Coordinates of C-alpha atoms in Angstrom, one line a residue:
M754 CA -10.4 4.5 -11.5
T755 CA -13.2 2.7 -9.8
I756 CA -12.6 -0.4 -12.0
F757 CA -8.9 -0.2 -11.4
G758 CA -9.4 0.2 -7.6
F759 CA -11.6 -3.0 -7.7
A760 CA -8.9 -4.8 -9.8
A761 CA -6.3 -3.9 -7.1
G762 CA -8.5 -5.1 -4.2
L763 CA -9.7 -8.4 -5.7
P764 CA -6.4 -10.4 -6.0
Y765 CA -5.3 -9.1 -2.6
A766 CA -8.5 -10.4 -1.0
L767 CA -8.4 -13.8 -2.9
L768 CA -4.7 -14.4 -2.4
L769 CA -4.0 -13.2 1.2
G770 CA -7.4 -14.0 2.7
T771 CA -10.0 -16.3 1.1
L772 CA -7.3 -18.6 -0.1
Y773 CA -6.7 -19.8 3.5
A774 CA -10.3 -20.7 3.8
W775 CA -9.9 -23.0 0.8
L776 CA -6.7 -24.4 2.2
S777 CA -8.7 -25.0 5.5
D778 CA -11.3 -26.9 3.8
A779 CA -8.7 -28.8 2.0
E780 CA -7.1 -29.7 5.5
V781 CA -3.8 -28.2 4.7
D782 CA -1.8 -27.9 8.0
L783 CA -1.5 -24.6 9.8
E784 CA 2.3 -24.4 9.5
T785 CA 2.1 -24.7 5.7
M786 CA -0.5 -22.0 5.6
G787 CA 1.8 -19.8 7.7
V788 CA 4.5 -20.2 5.1
F789 CA 1.9 -19.5 2.3
S790 CA 1.4 -16.2 4.0
L791 CA 5.0 -15.1 3.1
I792 CA 3.7 -14.2 -0.4
G793 CA 2.5 -11.0 1.2
L794 CA 6.0 -9.9 1.3
A795 CA 5.5 -9.0 -2.4
Y796 CA 3.2 -6.2 -1.3
A797 CA 5.4 -5.1 1.5
F798 CA 8.5 -4.7 -0.7
K799 CA 7.0 -3.8 -4.1
F800 CA 9.0 -0.6 -4.3
L801 CA 12.1 -2.7 -4.9
W802 CA 11.1 -3.3 -8.6
S803 CA 9.1 -0.2 -9.1
P804 CA 11.9 1.6 -11.0
A805 CA 11.8 -1.1 -13.7
L806 CA 8.1 -0.4 -14.4
D807 CA 9.1 3.3 -15.4
R808 CA 11.9 2.3 -17.9
I809 CA 11.0 -1.1 -19.3
D810 CA 8.3 -1.6 -21.9
V811 CA 6.3 -4.8 -22.5
P812 CA 6.8 -6.0 -26.2
I813 CA 3.8 -5.3 -28.4
L814 CA 1.6 -3.9 -25.5
K815 CA 3.9 -0.9 -25.1
R816 CA 1.7 0.8 -27.7
L817 CA -1.2 1.0 -25.1
G818 CA 0.8 3.5 -23.1
K819 CA 3.4 3.8 -20.4
R820 CA 1.2 2.6 -17.5
K821 CA -1.6 0.7 -19.2
Q822 CA 0.8 -1.8 -20.8
W823 CA 1.7 -3.0 -17.2
I824 CA -1.8 -2.7 -15.9
V825 CA -3.4 -4.8 -18.6
T826 CA -0.5 -7.4 -18.5
A827 CA -0.8 -7.8 -14.7
Q828 CA -4.5 -8.0 -14.8
L829 CA -4.6 -10.7 -17.7
L830 CA -1.9 -12.6 -15.9
L831 CA -3.9 -12.5 -12.7
G832 CA -7.1 -13.7 -14.5
F833 CA -5.1 -16.6 -16.0
I834 CA -3.5 -17.5 -12.6
L835 CA -6.9 -17.6 -10.8
V836 CA -8.5 -19.8 -13.6
V837 CA -5.6 -22.2 -13.4
L838 CA -5.7 -22.4 -9.6
A839 CA -9.3 -23.4 -9.9
T840 CA -8.1 -26.6 -11.9
L841 CA -5.7 -27.6 -9.1
N842 CA -5.9 -29.6 -5.8
P843 CA -4.2 -27.6 -3.2
V844 CA -3.1 -30.9 -1.5
S845 CA -1.9 -33.1 -4.3
A846 CA -0.4 -30.0 -6.3
L847 CA 0.8 -27.9 -3.4
G848 CA 4.0 -27.0 -5.1
L849 CA 2.5 -25.7 -8.2
F850 CA -0.3 -24.1 -6.2
S851 CA 2.1 -22.1 -4.1
L852 CA 4.2 -21.1 -7.0
L853 CA 1.2 -19.7 -8.9
A854 CA -0.1 -17.9 -5.7
G855 CA 3.4 -16.3 -5.3
I856 CA 3.5 -15.2 -9.0
G857 CA -0.1 -13.9 -8.5
A858 CA 1.0 -11.8 -5.5
F859 CA 4.0 -10.5 -7.4
A860 CA 1.7 -9.5 -10.4
S861 CA -0.9 -8.0 -8.0
A862 CA 1.8 -5.8 -6.2
T863 CA 3.0 -4.8 -9.6
Q864 CA -0.5 -3.8 -10.6
D865 CA -0.7 -1.8 -7.5
V866 CA 2.4 0.1 -8.1
V867 CA 1.3 1.1 -11.8
I868 CA -2.3 1.9 -10.8
D869 CA -1.0 4.3 -8.1
A870 CA 1.2 5.9 -10.7
W871 CA -1.6 6.1 -13.3
R872 CA -3.9 7.8 -10.7
V873 CA -1.3 10.5 -10.2
D874 CA -0.4 11.0 -13.9
V875 CA -4.0 11.3 -15.2
A876 CA -5.2 13.7 -12.5
D877 CA -6.2 17.0 -13.7
E878 CA -8.3 20.2 -12.6
V879 CA -11.6 18.1 -13.3
A880 CA -10.7 14.6 -12.2
T881 CA -8.6 15.8 -9.2
I882 CA -6.2 13.7 -7.2
D883 CA -8.6 13.8 -4.2
I884 CA -11.6 12.5 -6.3
L885 CA -9.6 9.7 -7.9
S886 CA -8.1 8.7 -4.7
T887 CA -11.7 8.4 -3.1
V888 CA -13.1 6.5 -5.9
Y889 CA -10.0 4.2 -5.9
Q890 CA -10.6 3.4 -2.2
M891 CA -14.3 2.7 -3.0
G892 CA -13.5 0.2 -5.7
Y893 CA -10.8 -1.3 -3.4
R894 CA -13.3 -1.9 -0.6
I895 CA -16.0 -3.3 -2.9
A896 CA -13.5 -5.8 -4.2
A897 CA -12.8 -6.7 -0.5
L898 CA -16.3 -7.6 0.0
V899 CA -16.6 -9.5 -3.4
G900 CA -13.4 -11.5 -2.7
G901 CA -14.2 -12.1 0.8
A902 CA -17.8 -12.4 2.0
L903 CA -19.2 -13.1 -1.5
A904 CA -16.5 -15.6 -2.2
L905 CA -17.2 -17.5 1.1
F906 CA -21.0 -17.3 0.3
L907 CA -20.5 -18.8 -3.1
A908 CA -18.1 -21.5 -1.8
E909 CA -20.8 -22.6 0.7
R910 CA -23.2 -23.2 -2.1
T911 CA -20.9 -24.4 -4.8
D912 CA -17.2 -25.3 -4.5
W913 CA -13.9 -23.5 -4.4
P914 CA -12.9 -24.2 -8.0
T915 CA -16.0 -22.6 -9.1
V916 CA -15.3 -19.4 -6.9
Y917 CA -11.8 -19.0 -8.3
L918 CA -12.9 -19.7 -11.8
T919 CA -15.6 -17.0 -11.5
M920 CA -13.1 -14.6 -9.9
G921 CA -10.6 -15.3 -12.7
A922 CA -13.1 -14.5 -15.4
I923 CA -13.9 -11.3 -13.7
M924 CA -10.1 -10.3 -13.7
L925 CA -9.7 -11.3 -17.4
L926 CA -12.9 -8.9 -18.2
I927 CA -11.3 -6.2 -16.2
G928 CA -8.1 -6.7 -18.2
F929 CA -9.8 -6.4 -21.5
A930 CA -11.8 -3.4 -20.3
G931 CA -8.5 -1.8 -19.4
L932 CA -7.5 -1.7 -23.0
F933 CA -10.1 1.2 -23.4
A934 CA -9.0 3.2 -20.4
P935 CA -7.2 6.6 -20.8
D936 CA -3.5 6.7 -20.3
A937 CA -1.2 9.4 -19.1
E938 CA 1.2 8.9 -22.1
T939 CA 1.7 12.5 -22.7
T940 CA 2.6 13.3 -19.1
V941 CA 5.1 10.5 -18.9
Q942 CA 6.6 11.4 -22.2
T943 CA 6.9 15.1 -21.3
A944 CA 8.7 14.1 -18.1
T945 CA 11.2 11.9 -20.0
E946 CA 11.5 14.4 -22.7
M947 CA 12.4 17.1 -20.0
A948 CA 15.0 14.8 -18.6
D949 CA 16.6 14.2 -22.0
E950 CA 16.4 17.8 -23.1
H951 CA 18.1 19.1 -20.0
G952 CA 20.3 16.0 -20.3
L953 CA 22.4 14.3 -17.8
R954 CA 25.5 15.0 -19.7
K955 CA 25.1 18.6 -20.6
T956 CA 26.8 21.6 -19.1
G957 CA 25.9 22.2 -15.6
Q958 CA 24.9 18.6 -14.8
L959 CA 26.5 16.3 -12.3
D960 CA 29.8 14.6 -13.4
P961 CA 29.0 11.1 -14.8
R962 CA 31.6 9.7 -12.5
V963 CA 29.9 11.1 -9.4
R964 CA 26.6 9.8 -10.7
G965 CA 28.1 6.5 -11.5
W966 CA 29.3 6.0 -7.8
A967 CA 25.9 6.9 -6.6
L968 CA 24.2 4.6 -8.9
L969 CA 26.4 1.8 -7.9
A970 CA 25.8 2.3 -4.2
V971 CA 22.1 2.6 -4.4
A972 CA 21.9 -0.4 -7.0
M973 CA 24.0 -2.6 -4.6
L974 CA 21.8 -1.7 -1.6
W975 CA 18.5 -2.5 -3.6
G976 CA 20.0 -5.6 -5.2
W977 CA 20.9 -6.9 -1.8
A978 CA 17.4 -6.2 -0.4
L979 CA 15.9 -8.1 -3.4
L980 CA 18.2 -11.1 -3.1
T981 CA 17.6 -11.2 0.8
V982 CA 13.8 -11.3 0.4
G983 CA 13.9 -13.5 -2.5
T984 CA 16.3 -16.0 -0.9
F985 CA 14.1 -16.0 2.3
M986 CA 10.9 -16.8 0.3
V987 CA 12.5 -19.5 -1.7
R988 CA 14.0 -21.2 1.4
S989 CA 10.7 -20.9 3.2
L990 CA 8.5 -22.3 0.6
G991 CA 11.0 -25.0 -0.3
S992 CA 12.0 -26.3 3.2
D993 CA 10.4 -28.7 5.6
A994 CA 9.4 -27.8 9.1
E995 CA 12.7 -28.5 10.7
T996 CA 14.9 -26.5 8.3
R997 CA 12.4 -23.6 7.6
P998 CA 13.6 -20.1 8.6
D999 CA 11.7 -18.2 11.3
S1000 CA 9.6 -15.7 9.5
V1001 CA 9.0 -13.6 12.7
A1002 CA 12.6 -13.3 13.4
F1003 CA 13.3 -12.3 9.8
I1004 CA 10.7 -9.6 9.6
S1005 CA 11.9 -8.1 13.1
T1006 CA 15.5 -8.2 12.3
M1007 CA 15.9 -8.0 8.5
G1008 CA 12.9 -5.7 8.0
P1009 CA 14.5 -2.5 9.5
L1010 CA 17.9 -3.3 7.8
I1011 CA 16.1 -3.5 4.4
V1012 CA 14.3 -0.3 4.9
V1013 CA 17.5 1.5 6.0
A1014 CA 19.3 0.0 2.9
T1015 CA 16.6 0.8 0.4
V1016 CA 15.2 4.1 1.8
V1017 CA 17.3 5.8 4.4
I1018 CA 20.7 5.5 2.8
P1019 CA 19.6 6.1 -0.8
V1020 CA 17.7 9.3 0.4
L1021 CA 20.9 10.4 2.1
I1022 CA 22.9 9.9 -1.1
S1023 CA 20.3 11.8 -3.0
A1024 CA 20.5 14.6 -0.6
F1025 CA 24.3 14.7 -0.9
L1026 CA 23.9 14.9 -4.7
V1027 CA 21.4 17.7 -4.5
R1028 CA 23.8 19.5 -2.2
L1029 CA 26.7 19.2 -4.8
E1030 CA 24.4 20.5 -7.5
R1031 CA 23.3 23.5 -5.5
K1032 CA 26.9 24.3 -4.4
G1033 CA 28.1 23.9 -8.1
Q1034 CA 30.5 21.2 -7.2
Y1035 CA 31.5 18.3 -9.6
L1036 CA 29.4 19.8 -12.4
L1037 CA 30.2 19.4 -16.2
T1038 CA 31.8 22.5 -17.8
R1039 CA 30.8 21.2 -21.3
D1040 CA 28.6 18.7 -22.9
V1041 CA 29.8 15.2 -22.7
P1042 CA 27.6 12.9 -24.9
A1043 CA 27.5 9.3 -23.9
E1044 CA 29.7 7.4 -26.5
S1045 CA 29.6 3.9 -25.1
T1046 CA 27.0 1.3 -24.1
A1047 CA 28.2 1.4 -20.6
G1048 CA 27.6 5.2 -20.5
R1049 CA 24.0 5.0 -21.9
F1050 CA 23.3 2.1 -19.4
L1051 CA 24.6 4.5 -16.5
D1052 CA 22.2 7.2 -17.6
H1053 CA 19.2 4.9 -17.9
G1054 CA 20.0 3.3 -14.5
Y1055 CA 20.4 6.7 -12.9
R1056 CA 17.0 8.0 -14.3
A1057 CA 15.2 4.9 -13.1
L1058 CA 16.8 4.5 -9.6
V1059 CA 18.3 7.7 -8.4
L1060 CA 16.5 10.5 -10.3
P1061 CA 13.2 9.9 -8.7
L1062 CA 14.8 10.2 -5.3
T1063 CA 16.8 13.3 -6.1
E1064 CA 13.8 14.9 -7.4
F1065 CA 11.9 14.1 -4.2
V1066 CA 14.7 15.5 -2.1
G1067 CA 15.3 18.5 -4.2
R1068 CA 11.6 19.5 -4.3
L1069 CA 10.8 18.8 -0.7
G1070 CA 14.1 19.4 1.1
W1071 CA 14.1 19.0 4.9
A1072 CA 10.2 18.7 4.7
L1073 CA 10.8 15.1 3.7
I1074 CA 11.6 14.3 7.3
V1075 CA 8.2 15.4 8.4
I1076 CA 6.5 13.7 5.4
L1077 CA 8.3 10.3 6.2
G1078 CA 7.2 10.8 9.9
L1079 CA 3.7 11.3 8.8
V1080 CA 3.7 8.2 6.4
L1081 CA 5.2 6.1 9.2
T1082 CA 2.7 7.0 11.9
Y1083 CA -0.6 7.9 10.1
R1084 CA -2.1 4.5 9.8
I1085 CA -0.5 2.9 12.9
T1086 CA -3.6 2.9 15.1
D1087 CA -5.4 0.4 12.8
S1088 CA -2.5 -1.4 11.3
I1089 CA -0.7 -2.4 14.5
W1090 CA -3.6 -4.2 16.3
G1091 CA -5.4 -5.6 13.2
S1092 CA -3.8 -9.0 13.6
F1093 CA -5.3 -9.3 17.0
A1094 CA -8.8 -8.3 16.0
Y1095 CA -10.2 -11.8 15.7
P1096 CA -8.6 -13.0 18.9
F1097 CA -10.1 -9.9 20.7
Y1098 CA -13.7 -10.6 19.2
L1099 CA -13.6 -14.4 19.6
G1100 CA -11.4 -14.9 22.6
E1101 CA -11.6 -12.0 24.9
L1102 CA -15.2 -10.9 24.1
Q1103 CA -16.4 -14.4 23.5
Y1104 CA -18.5 -13.5 20.3
T1105 CA -19.4 -16.4 17.9
K1106 CA -17.9 -16.6 14.3
D1107 CA -21.3 -15.9 12.8
E1108 CA -21.6 -12.6 14.9
V1109 CA -18.1 -11.5 14.0
A1110 CA -18.6 -12.3 10.3
V1111 CA -21.8 -10.2 10.3
A1112 CA -20.4 -7.3 12.3
S1113 CA -16.9 -7.0 10.8
K1114 CA -17.5 -8.2 7.2
F1115 CA -21.0 -7.3 5.9
F1116 CA -21.9 -4.3 8.4
G1117 CA -18.2 -3.3 8.8
I1118 CA -17.6 -3.0 5.0
G1119 CA -20.7 -1.0 4.8
A1120 CA -19.6 1.5 7.5
L1121 CA -16.2 1.6 5.8
M1122 CA -18.0 2.6 2.5
I1123 CA -19.9 5.4 4.4
G1124 CA -16.5 6.6 5.8
L1125 CA -14.9 6.8 2.3
A1126 CA -17.9 8.5 0.9
A1127 CA -17.7 11.1 3.9
G1128 CA -13.9 11.4 3.3
G1129 CA -14.4 12.2 -0.4
Y1130 CA -17.1 14.8 0.5
M1131 CA -14.9 16.4 3.1
L1132 CA -11.9 16.6 0.8
T1133 CA -14.0 18.6 -1.7
T1134 CA -15.5 20.9 0.8
L1135 CA -13.1 21.1 3.8
G1136 CA -9.9 20.6 1.9
R1137 CA -7.2 18.0 2.0
M1138 CA -5.1 19.0 5.0
L1139 CA -8.1 19.6 7.3
T1140 CA -9.6 16.2 6.3
L1141 CA -6.3 14.6 6.8
T1142 CA -5.9 15.9 10.3
L1143 CA -9.6 15.1 11.3
G1144 CA -9.0 11.6 9.9
A1145 CA -6.0 11.1 12.2
V1146 CA -8.0 12.5 15.3
L1147 CA -10.9 10.1 14.5
A1148 CA -8.8 7.1 13.8
A1149 CA -7.0 7.7 17.1
A1150 CA -10.0 8.4 19.1
T1151 CA -12.2 5.3 18.0
N1152 CA -9.5 3.0 19.7
L1153 CA -11.3 4.2 22.8
L1154 CA -14.5 2.3 21.7
Y1155 CA -12.5 -0.8 21.8
A1156 CA -10.9 0.1 25.3
D1157 CA -14.5 0.5 26.5
L1158 CA -15.4 -3.0 25.1
A1159 CA -12.4 -4.5 26.8
R1160 CA -13.9 -3.2 30.0
G1161 CA -17.4 -4.3 29.4
G1162 CA -18.8 -2.0 26.9
A1163 CA -21.0 0.2 29.1
V1164 CA -20.5 3.4 27.2
V1165 CA -20.8 1.9 23.7
Q1166 CA -24.0 0.0 24.9
S1167 CA -25.5 3.2 26.2
V1168 CA -25.0 5.0 23.0
S1169 CA -26.5 2.0 21.1
D1170 CA -29.5 2.1 23.3
L1171 CA -30.0 5.9 23.2
T1172 CA -29.8 6.0 19.3
G1173 CA -32.1 3.1 18.9
F1174 CA -29.5 1.0 17.3
T1175 CA -30.0 -1.9 19.8
W1176 CA -33.7 -1.9 19.1
L1177 CA -33.0 -2.1 15.2
V1178 CA -30.4 -4.9 15.6
A1179 CA -32.8 -6.8 17.9
N1180 CA -35.7 -6.6 15.4
L1181 CA -33.2 -7.9 12.7
G1182 CA -32.5 -11.0 14.7
G1183 CA -29.5 -10.0 16.8
D1184 CA -29.2 -8.9 20.5
A1185 CA -27.8 -6.2 22.6
G1186 CA -24.3 -7.7 22.7
L1187 CA -24.0 -7.9 18.9
A1188 CA -25.4 -4.2 18.6
K1189 CA -22.6 -3.2 20.9
L1190 CA -19.9 -4.8 18.8
M1191 CA -21.5 -3.5 15.6
M1192 CA -21.5 0.1 17.0
A1193 CA -17.7 -0.1 18.0
I1194 CA -16.8 -1.5 14.6
A1195 CA -19.0 1.0 12.7
G1196 CA -17.2 3.9 14.6
E1197 CA -13.8 2.6 13.8
N1198 CA -14.6 1.8 10.2
I1199 CA -16.1 5.2 9.5
A1200 CA -13.0 6.9 10.9
V1201 CA -10.8 4.6 8.9
G1202 CA -12.8 5.4 5.7
I1203 CA -12.3 9.1 6.2
A1204 CA -8.6 8.7 7.2
G1205 CA -7.9 6.3 4.3
A1206 CA -9.5 8.6 1.6
A1207 CA -7.5 11.6 2.9
F1208 CA -4.3 9.8 3.3
V1209 CA -4.3 8.2 -0.4
A1210 CA -5.1 11.8 -1.7
Y1211 CA -2.3 13.2 0.4
L1212 CA 0.3 10.7 -0.7
S1213 CA -0.8 11.2 -4.5
S1214 CA -0.2 15.0 -4.0
I1215 CA 3.3 14.8 -2.9
V1216 CA 4.7 12.6 -5.7
A1217 CA 5.8 13.9 -9.0
K1218 CA 4.3 13.0 -12.4
G1219 CA 6.7 11.0 -14.3
Y1220 CA 8.4 9.5 -11.1
S1221 CA 5.2 8.5 -9.5
A1222 CA 5.8 4.7 -9.8
V1223 CA 9.0 4.7 -7.7
Q1224 CA 7.9 7.5 -5.3
Y1225 CA 4.4 6.4 -4.4
A1226 CA 5.6 2.6 -4.1
L1227 CA 8.1 3.9 -1.5
L1228 CA 5.8 5.8 0.5
S1229 CA 2.9 3.3 0.4
S1230 CA 5.3 0.4 1.4
L1231 CA 6.4 2.3 4.5
T1232 CA 2.8 3.0 5.6
M1233 CA 2.4 -0.3 7.3
L1234 CA 6.1 -0.7 8.5
V1235 CA 5.7 0.4 12.0
G1236 CA 2.6 -1.7 12.6
T1237 CA 4.2 -4.7 11.1
L1238 CA 7.3 -4.5 13.1
G1239 CA 5.5 -3.6 16.3
R1240 CA 3.1 -6.6 16.3
G1241 CA 5.4 -8.9 18.3
A1242 CA 5.8 -6.4 21.1
L1243 CA 2.1 -5.6 21.0
G1244 CA 1.2 -9.4 21.4
Q1245 CA 3.5 -9.6 24.4
M1246 CA 1.9 -6.4 25.9
I1247 CA -1.6 -8.1 25.4
E1248 CA -0.4 -11.2 27.2
E1249 CA 0.9 -9.3 30.2
Q1250 CA -1.4 -6.3 30.6
G1251 CA -4.6 -7.1 28.7
Y1252 CA -6.4 -5.4 25.8
F1253 CA -7.5 -2.2 27.5
Q1254 CA -3.9 -0.9 28.2
V1255 CA -3.2 -1.7 24.5
F1256 CA -6.1 0.4 23.3
I1257 CA -5.1 3.3 25.4
L1258 CA -1.5 3.0 23.9
T1259 CA -2.7 2.8 20.4
T1260 CA -4.8 6.0 21.0
L1261 CA -1.8 7.9 22.4
M1262 CA 0.3 6.6 19.3
G1263 CA -2.3 8.1 17.1
G1264 CA -1.8 11.5 18.6
I1265 CA 1.7 11.5 17.2
A1266 CA 0.2 11.4 13.7
V1267 CA -2.2 14.3 14.6
I1268 CA 0.8 16.4 15.8
I1269 CA 2.7 15.7 12.6
C1270 CA -0.4 16.3 10.5
I1271 CA -0.7 19.8 12.1
V1272 CA 3.1 20.6 11.4
E1273 CA 2.6 19.6 7.8
W1274 CA -0.6 21.6 7.3
I1275 CA 1.2 24.8 8.8
R1276 CA 4.1 24.1 6.4
I1277 CA 1.9 23.9 3.3
S1278 CA -0.2 26.9 4.4
R1279 CA 2.9 29.1 4.6
L1280 CA 4.8 27.8 1.5
G1281 CA 1.8 27.2 -0.9
A1282 CA 3.1 26.1 -4.1
R1283 CA 6.8 26.1 -2.9
S1284 CA 5.7 23.3 -0.5
G1285 CA 6.2 20.7 -3.1
V1286 CA 2.6 19.5 -2.8
D1287 CA 0.1 19.5 -5.6
Q1288 CA -2.1 22.4 -5.1
T1289 CA -5.1 21.0 -7.2
A1290 CA -8.2 21.0 -5.1
L1291 CA -6.2 21.9 -2.0
K1292 CA -8.8 23.9 -0.1
G1293 CA -8.8 24.8 3.6
V1294 CA -5.2 25.7 3.6

């Protein structure tokens, strides 16, 4: 799990972070780099192709297992792409360079979907979801350090082709190592066999005509979303500055529509189907075997696209509203202002780039790792829901550290002085101002680490084995939605009212997640196994 977590984090760091340092050194203009960032849409909308990963097998590699076949394929493809990128000049071969980066982002997002599903499927009483989720986060953050700070360090002493060749070799090695990882083939087969055994065309199941209309509606909505996102990316990467579409306008206007089309309406359709089943309406009175290719295609499509949603709605019921509220708000405190972190450090607080690099990258990643370790320990001792709630409280409260920095940082400075941290930083070559920044970043990153470990464990606990690829991809894609859509308004608020008011607002917004966590905690405590949440290692409830 640690290796797979590392494999998930490394391409993300290299393709959506470090790559822009290479483009900057190659003197690629900022507008082109802005268009390049659109490859990140692959991560935002990865749930759109997640159903195919549950139903389609890779020729030859399918003998590796349901999940491993896709994991190994994605990792080997990513390694190959990184090696090829090392041979290209980003200026003279910009078209091929961007195409490969886009394919790499698609492969990386695909790998994320299947690794998330693998984690859910292989979890058991010994390697619990909570433990696997924590070590996954550890591996992911180590990869962020390797693909970020270490890559910059190597580039300064060698060159960018050497860096990407090295990283490509690492991904290839991981891909070969993945051949020997365990797989949850038994779990996936059992879920599929159960679906086949109970059958979609046996007595008591929904009429195929009703299922067909539901499948058509959901497929059209998801197809529209895929076409919309794909068309926008092609137009953006293939147009000049004058005809290039506005990415900010696209995300702010089309983003909510895509979510409504691919999540809200399909969930409502699934709820309607579950209601029909429970009321005994439009059910088969006898077995009706599929006698045509179209009928078998309908069954396969329904199992891939609609059945994961009906399982979700049927198992969780009205609690799904609480869960979606928690998913949408839990990470908002750190996701919504993350894009303004560097302007805050460099512009508002007037720190140097070197100071920010030391505080946010090296020291910050270390603090994040401590937070993840603490989160993992708390999961095993305090329980999942208590840790989840404490993580929400800490993530919201640590925004007040930045509010203090925006007002001069007197409180943070006092804490740094009293704990001896200022003295330590001064003896290592820094000053009181740097110690103050490092103290604030440490507080936030430890809180984010605890919250992150608990949140991944919680998400993993509410998805069903056998349907985990689609269900987890949907939930994880929604996690950063509010933050992404709200950044435009937040930027305007910073311009008009300054950073202090923004940090007070994000603290209050974090309080919403705390309230929803408490509601969910009460629900699980009362219902126990009937809550629809995996009870493995669920202490403190």
